[in-house]
C-alpha positions in Angstrom: 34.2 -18.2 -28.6 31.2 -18.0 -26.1 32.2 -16.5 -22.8 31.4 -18.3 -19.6 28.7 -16.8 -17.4 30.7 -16.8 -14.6 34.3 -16.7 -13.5 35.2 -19.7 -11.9 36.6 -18.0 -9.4 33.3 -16.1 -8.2 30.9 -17.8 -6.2 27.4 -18.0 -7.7 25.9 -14.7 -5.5 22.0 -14.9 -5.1 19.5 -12.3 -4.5 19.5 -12.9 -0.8 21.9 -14.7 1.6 21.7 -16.4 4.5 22.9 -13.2 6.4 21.8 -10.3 8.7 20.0 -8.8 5.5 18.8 -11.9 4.1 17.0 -12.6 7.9 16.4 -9.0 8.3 14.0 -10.0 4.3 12.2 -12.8 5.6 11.4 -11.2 9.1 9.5 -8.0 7.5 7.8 -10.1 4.9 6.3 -12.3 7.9 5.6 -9.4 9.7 3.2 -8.4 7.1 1.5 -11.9 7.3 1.5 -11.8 11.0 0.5 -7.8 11.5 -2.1 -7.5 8.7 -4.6 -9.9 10.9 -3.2 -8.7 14.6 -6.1 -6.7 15.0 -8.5 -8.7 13.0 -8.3 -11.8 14.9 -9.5 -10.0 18.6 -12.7 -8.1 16.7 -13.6 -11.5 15.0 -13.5 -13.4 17.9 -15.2 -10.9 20.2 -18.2 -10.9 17.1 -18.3 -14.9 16.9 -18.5 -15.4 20.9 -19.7 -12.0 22.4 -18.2 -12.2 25.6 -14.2 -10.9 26.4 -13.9 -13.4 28.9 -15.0 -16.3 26.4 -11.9 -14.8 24.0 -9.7 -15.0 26.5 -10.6 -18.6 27.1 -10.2 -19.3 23.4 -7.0 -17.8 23.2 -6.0 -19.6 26.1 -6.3 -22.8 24.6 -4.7 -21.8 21.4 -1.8 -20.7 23.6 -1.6 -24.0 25.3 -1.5 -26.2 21.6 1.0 -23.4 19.9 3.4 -23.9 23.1 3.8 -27.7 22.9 3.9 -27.5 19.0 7.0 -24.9 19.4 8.9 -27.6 22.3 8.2 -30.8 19.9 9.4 -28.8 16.8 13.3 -30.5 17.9 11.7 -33.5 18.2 10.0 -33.2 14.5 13.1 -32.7 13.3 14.7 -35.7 13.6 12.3 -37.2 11.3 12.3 -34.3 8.7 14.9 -31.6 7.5 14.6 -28.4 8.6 13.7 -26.8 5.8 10.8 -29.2 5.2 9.8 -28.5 9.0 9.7 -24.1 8.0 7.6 -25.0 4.8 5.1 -26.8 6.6 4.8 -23.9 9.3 4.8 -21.3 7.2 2.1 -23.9 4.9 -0.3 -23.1 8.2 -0.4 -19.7 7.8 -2.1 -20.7 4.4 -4.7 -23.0 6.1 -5.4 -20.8 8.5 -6.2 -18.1 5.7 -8.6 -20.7 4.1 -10.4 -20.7 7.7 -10.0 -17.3 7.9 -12.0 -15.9 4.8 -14.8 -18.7 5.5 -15.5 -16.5 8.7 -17.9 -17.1 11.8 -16.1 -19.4 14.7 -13.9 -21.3 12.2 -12.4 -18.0 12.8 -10.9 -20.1 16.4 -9.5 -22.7 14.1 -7.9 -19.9 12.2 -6.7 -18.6 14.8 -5.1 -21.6 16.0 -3.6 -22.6 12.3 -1.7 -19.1 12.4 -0.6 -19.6 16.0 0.7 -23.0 15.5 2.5 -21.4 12.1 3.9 -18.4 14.3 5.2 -20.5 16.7 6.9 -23.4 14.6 7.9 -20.9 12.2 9.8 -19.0 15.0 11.9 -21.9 16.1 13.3 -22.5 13.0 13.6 -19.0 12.3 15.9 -18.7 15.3 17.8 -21.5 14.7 19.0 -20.6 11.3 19.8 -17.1 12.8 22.1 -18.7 15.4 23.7 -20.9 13.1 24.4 -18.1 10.6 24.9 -14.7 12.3 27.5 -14.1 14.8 26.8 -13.1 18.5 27.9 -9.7 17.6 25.5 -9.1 14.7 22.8 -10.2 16.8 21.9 -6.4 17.9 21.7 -5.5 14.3 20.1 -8.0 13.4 17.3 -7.5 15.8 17.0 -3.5 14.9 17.2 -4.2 11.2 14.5 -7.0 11.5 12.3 -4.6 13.1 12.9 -1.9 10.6 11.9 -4.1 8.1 9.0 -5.7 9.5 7.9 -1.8 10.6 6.1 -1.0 7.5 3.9 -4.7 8.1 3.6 -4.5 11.8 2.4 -0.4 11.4 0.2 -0.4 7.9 -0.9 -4.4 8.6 -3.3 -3.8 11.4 -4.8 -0.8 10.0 -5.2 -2.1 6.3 -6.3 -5.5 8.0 -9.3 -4.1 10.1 -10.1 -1.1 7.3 -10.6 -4.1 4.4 -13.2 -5.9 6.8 -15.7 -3.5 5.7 -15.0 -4.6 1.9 -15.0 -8.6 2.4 -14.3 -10.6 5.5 -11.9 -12.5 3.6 -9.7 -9.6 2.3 -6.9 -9.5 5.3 -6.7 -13.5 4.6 -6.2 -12.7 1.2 -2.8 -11.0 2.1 -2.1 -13.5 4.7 -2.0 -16.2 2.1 0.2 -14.0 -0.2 2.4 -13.3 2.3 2.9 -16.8 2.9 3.7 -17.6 -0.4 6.5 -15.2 -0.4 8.0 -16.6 2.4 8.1 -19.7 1.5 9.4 -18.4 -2.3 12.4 -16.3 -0.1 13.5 -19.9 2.1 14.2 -21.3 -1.6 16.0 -18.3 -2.7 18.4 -18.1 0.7 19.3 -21.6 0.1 18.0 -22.4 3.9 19.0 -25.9 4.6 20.2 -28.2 8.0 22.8 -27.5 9.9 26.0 -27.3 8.3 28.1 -30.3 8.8 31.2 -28.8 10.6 29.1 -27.1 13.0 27.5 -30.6 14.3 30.9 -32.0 13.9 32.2 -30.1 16.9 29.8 -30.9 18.9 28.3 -33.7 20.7 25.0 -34.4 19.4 22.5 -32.9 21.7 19.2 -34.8 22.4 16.1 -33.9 21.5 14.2 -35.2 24.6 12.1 -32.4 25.6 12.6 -32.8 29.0 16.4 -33.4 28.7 16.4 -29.9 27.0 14.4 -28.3 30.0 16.8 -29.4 32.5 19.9 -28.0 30.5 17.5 -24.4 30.0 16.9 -24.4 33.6 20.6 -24.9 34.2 21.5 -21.8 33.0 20.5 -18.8 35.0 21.3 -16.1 32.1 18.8 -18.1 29.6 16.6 -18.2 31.6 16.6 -15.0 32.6 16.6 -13.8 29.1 13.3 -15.9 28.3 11.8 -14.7 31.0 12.4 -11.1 30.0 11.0 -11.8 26.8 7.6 -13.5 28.2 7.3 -10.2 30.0 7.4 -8.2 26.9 5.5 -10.6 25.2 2.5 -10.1 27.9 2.7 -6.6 27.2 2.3 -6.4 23.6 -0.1 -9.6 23.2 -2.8 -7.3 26.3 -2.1 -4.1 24.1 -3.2 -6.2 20.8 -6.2 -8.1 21.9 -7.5 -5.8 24.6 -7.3 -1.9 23.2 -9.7 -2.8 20.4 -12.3 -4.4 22.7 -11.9 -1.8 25.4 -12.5 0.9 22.7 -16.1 -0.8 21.2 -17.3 -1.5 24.9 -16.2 2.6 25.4 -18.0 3.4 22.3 -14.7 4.2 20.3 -15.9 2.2 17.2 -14.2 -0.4 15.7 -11.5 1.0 13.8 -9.9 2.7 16.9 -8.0 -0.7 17.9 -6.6 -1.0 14.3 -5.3 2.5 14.4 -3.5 1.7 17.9 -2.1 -1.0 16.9 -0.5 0.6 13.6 0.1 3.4 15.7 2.4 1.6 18.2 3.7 -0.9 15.7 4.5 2.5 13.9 7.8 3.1 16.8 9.6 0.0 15.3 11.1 2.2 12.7 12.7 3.9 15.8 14.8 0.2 16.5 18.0 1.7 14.9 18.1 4.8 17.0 17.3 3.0 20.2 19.9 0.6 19.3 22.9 3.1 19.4 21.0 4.2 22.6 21.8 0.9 23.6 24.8 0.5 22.6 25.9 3.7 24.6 24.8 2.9 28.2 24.2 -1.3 28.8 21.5 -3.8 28.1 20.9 -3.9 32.1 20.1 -0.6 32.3 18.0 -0.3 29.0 16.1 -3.3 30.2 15.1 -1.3 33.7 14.5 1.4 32.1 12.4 0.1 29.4 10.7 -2.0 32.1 10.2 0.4 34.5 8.2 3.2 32.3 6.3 0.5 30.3 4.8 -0.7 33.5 4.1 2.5 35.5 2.4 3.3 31.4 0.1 0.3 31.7 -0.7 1.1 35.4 -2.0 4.8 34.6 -3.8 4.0 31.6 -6.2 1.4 34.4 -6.4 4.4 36.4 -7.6 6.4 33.7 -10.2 3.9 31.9 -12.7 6.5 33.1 -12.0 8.7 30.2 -11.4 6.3 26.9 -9.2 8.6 24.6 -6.5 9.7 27.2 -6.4 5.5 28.1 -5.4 4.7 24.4 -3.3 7.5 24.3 -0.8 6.5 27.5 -1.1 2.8 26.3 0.3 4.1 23.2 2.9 5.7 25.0 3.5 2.7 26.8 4.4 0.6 23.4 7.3 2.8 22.7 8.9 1.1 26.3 7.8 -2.6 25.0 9.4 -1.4 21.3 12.4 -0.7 23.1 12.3 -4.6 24.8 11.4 -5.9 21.3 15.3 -4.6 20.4 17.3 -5.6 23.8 14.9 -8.5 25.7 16.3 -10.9 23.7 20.2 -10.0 23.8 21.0 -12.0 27.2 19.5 -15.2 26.0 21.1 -15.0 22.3 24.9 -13.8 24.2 24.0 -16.6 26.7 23.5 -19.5 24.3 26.1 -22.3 23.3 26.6 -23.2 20.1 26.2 -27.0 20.8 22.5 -25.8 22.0 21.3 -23.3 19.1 18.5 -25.7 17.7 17.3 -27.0 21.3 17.4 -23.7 23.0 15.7 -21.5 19.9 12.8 -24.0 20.8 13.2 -23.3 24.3 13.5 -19.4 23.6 10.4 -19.6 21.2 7.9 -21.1 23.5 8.2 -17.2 25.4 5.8 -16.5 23.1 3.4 -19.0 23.5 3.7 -19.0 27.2 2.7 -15.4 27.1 -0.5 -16.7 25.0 -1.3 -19.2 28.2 -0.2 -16.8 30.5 -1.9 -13.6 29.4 -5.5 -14.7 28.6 -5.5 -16.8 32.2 -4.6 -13.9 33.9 -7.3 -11.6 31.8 -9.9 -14.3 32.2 -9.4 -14.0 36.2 -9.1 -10.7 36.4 -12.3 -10.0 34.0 -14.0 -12.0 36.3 -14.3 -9.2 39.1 -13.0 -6.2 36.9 -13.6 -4.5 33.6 -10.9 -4.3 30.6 -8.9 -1.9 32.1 -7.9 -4.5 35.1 -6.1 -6.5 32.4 -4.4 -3.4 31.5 -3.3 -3.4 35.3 -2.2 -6.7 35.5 0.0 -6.2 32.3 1.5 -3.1 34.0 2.5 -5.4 37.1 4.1 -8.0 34.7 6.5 -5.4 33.1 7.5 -4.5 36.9 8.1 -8.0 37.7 10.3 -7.7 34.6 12.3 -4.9 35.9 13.0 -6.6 39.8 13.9 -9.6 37.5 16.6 -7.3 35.1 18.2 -5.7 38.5 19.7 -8.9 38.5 21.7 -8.8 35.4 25.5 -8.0 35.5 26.0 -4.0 35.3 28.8 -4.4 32.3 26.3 -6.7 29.7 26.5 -5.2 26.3 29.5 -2.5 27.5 31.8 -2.3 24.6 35.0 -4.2 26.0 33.3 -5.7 28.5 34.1 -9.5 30.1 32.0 -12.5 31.1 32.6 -13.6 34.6 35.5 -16.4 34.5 32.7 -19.0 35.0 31.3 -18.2 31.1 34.8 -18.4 29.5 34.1 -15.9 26.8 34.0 -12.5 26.1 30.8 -10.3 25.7 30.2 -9.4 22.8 28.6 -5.8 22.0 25.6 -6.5 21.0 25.4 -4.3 17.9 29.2 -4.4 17.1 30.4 -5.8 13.6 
């Protein structure tokens, strides 16, 4: 008699789950789409327009189209499922791979198809995480997310701006395979809509975008936490698009702002350790501190734009302090979030990082208008400061193991890297 292939008893187990590990998968395979053009996308633009203050008005505009695509994203998806709404933002970073490899300024409209696919992406990313993970994986999820992604976000850049000098198209070619495999990896996970007990529960929520800002806005802690994420966000998206240009204009040669940017992305396989660190002291205290160094970094490295190498080098040292926000920035907003909100306030949480793409390149373009490079590296240093006053705010037991919310949350704070 033939046996059966599986016990009826056992659930059919797939390769990947919809789980800290499965999330922790799909995260480092887009951070190789994302990291292998980080640096590729400033040096094209600056060769297309010739002028940093010209980028920075491009970017700005691609910030401003990325941030509403990421608040109508709820509104989208009452017309299609989820899961159709992540294929066809993860199907962007494929068109703008097309643009890509054609090359001269259809690089912009590349530019703007892999924003619009970061930014959609991210929303529905988030969603599904908040849906599936509980509030005290959320820490582990975020260090294990980065681990994953470190080997994209530190080999990406580099690989990206070294296979320029074989064929422009060549970092687009792994953009487009990279896509592929994410959208391959939301069919193995069995990603889907929200699952029906969850909505039961809860009223439905409505996806007028305003209606949605006034409930954010509402809530001190989330917006707090979103605001602590912009500031990181400002940090990292300066370091990107700025290093490589300051280093051509300082006669560094092209390939210096590639090997920064692997350099820096390189501390994200330090998430785990700073995630006990964490874990020992608060998330108030690692957000000052993270803060506070990162910006007094930034500062220095404008007072030193005299002498190129030693500039690079404390910007470097600065990205360990923003690596260190990339693993704790986003803890108050995700402890802080109700689960009758998850979809509506992941689009909410997303736009941080288009914001910072409005944000960042109108502040550059007004500071380049009286000042070199290094005064954006200034101005980046005084955001991460503004982060810190901001995180002095927070309550001195967040993240504590054993810790309580004020009687005004109702629930108990979770650790944020606790099983």
């Amino acid at each position: 008699m033939r046996r059966p292939l599986q016990s009826p008893r056992e659930p059919l187990r797939w390769p990947l789950a919809a789980d800290v590990h499965g999330f922790a998968v799909l995260a480092g395979v887009e951070a190789v789409v994302r990291g292998t053009v980080l640096a590729v996308f400033p040096l094209l633009m600056y060769r297309a327009w010739g002028d940093a203050a010209l980028v920075s008005q491009w970017y700005l505009s691609v910030g401003v189209v990325s941030l509403l695509t990421a608040l109508l994203v709820p509104l989208l998806g009452r017309y299609l499922r989820r899961r159709r709404v992540y294929f066809v933002s993860v199907s962007m970073y494929l068109m703008g791979a097309a643009l890509g490899a054609w090359g001269g300024k259809l690089t912009t409209l590349a530019l703007l198809c892999h924003s619009i696919g970061a930014a959609s992406s991210f929303v529905c990313f988030n969603a599904y995480v908040l849906e599936h993970v509980d509030k005290a994986d959320f820490g582990r999820l975020e260090s294990l997310r980065m681990f994953y992604g470190g080997l994209g976000w530190t080999l990406g850049p580099l690989l990206g701006v070294w296979s320029l000098k074989l064929w422009q198209g060549a970092p687009f070619a792994v953009v487009a395979m990279g896509a592929m495999a994410m959208l391959t990896l939301i069919r193995v996970m069995r990603l889907g809509d929200l699952r029906t007990h969850s909505v039961a529960r809860h009223r439905p929520a409505s996806h007028n975008p305003l209606a949605i800002l006034r409930r954010f806005f509402a809530q001190p802690r989330l917006v707090a936490g979103w605001f602590f994420a912009l500031m990181r966000s400002c940090g990292w998206w300066v370091y990107f698009v700025y290093v490589g240009i300051y280093a051509v204009q300082n006669g560094l040669g092209d390939q210096v702002g590639g090997v920064a940017t692997s350099v820096a992305n390189a501390g994200l396989f330090l998430a785990p350790l700073m995630l006990r660190w964490i874990q020992r002291h608060s998330v108030r205290r690692s957000l000052r501190g993270a803060f506070l160094l990162g910006g007094a970094c930034f500062l220095t490295a404008a007072a030193l734009s005299s002498w190129p190498w030693p500039t690079v080098l404390v910007l470097i040292l600065g990205t360990l302090c923003l690596v260190l926000l990339d693993v704790c920035a986003g803890l108050p907003f995700m402890m802080a979030v109700k689960p009758s909100q998850r979809t509506e306030m992941s689009a909410v949480y997303s736009s941080f990082r288009d914001f910072s793409g409005i944000l960042s390149p109108a502040l550059a373009w007004v500071v380049l208008q009286f000042s070199p490079v290094a005064g954006v590296f200034a101005m980046a240093g005084v955001c991460l400061l503004a982060g810190w006053v901001v995180a002095g705010y927070l309550h001195p037991q967040l993240g504590v193991p054993g810790a309580l919310r004020p009687r005004g949350q109702g629930e108990r704070l979770e650790t944020a890297g606790r099983r």
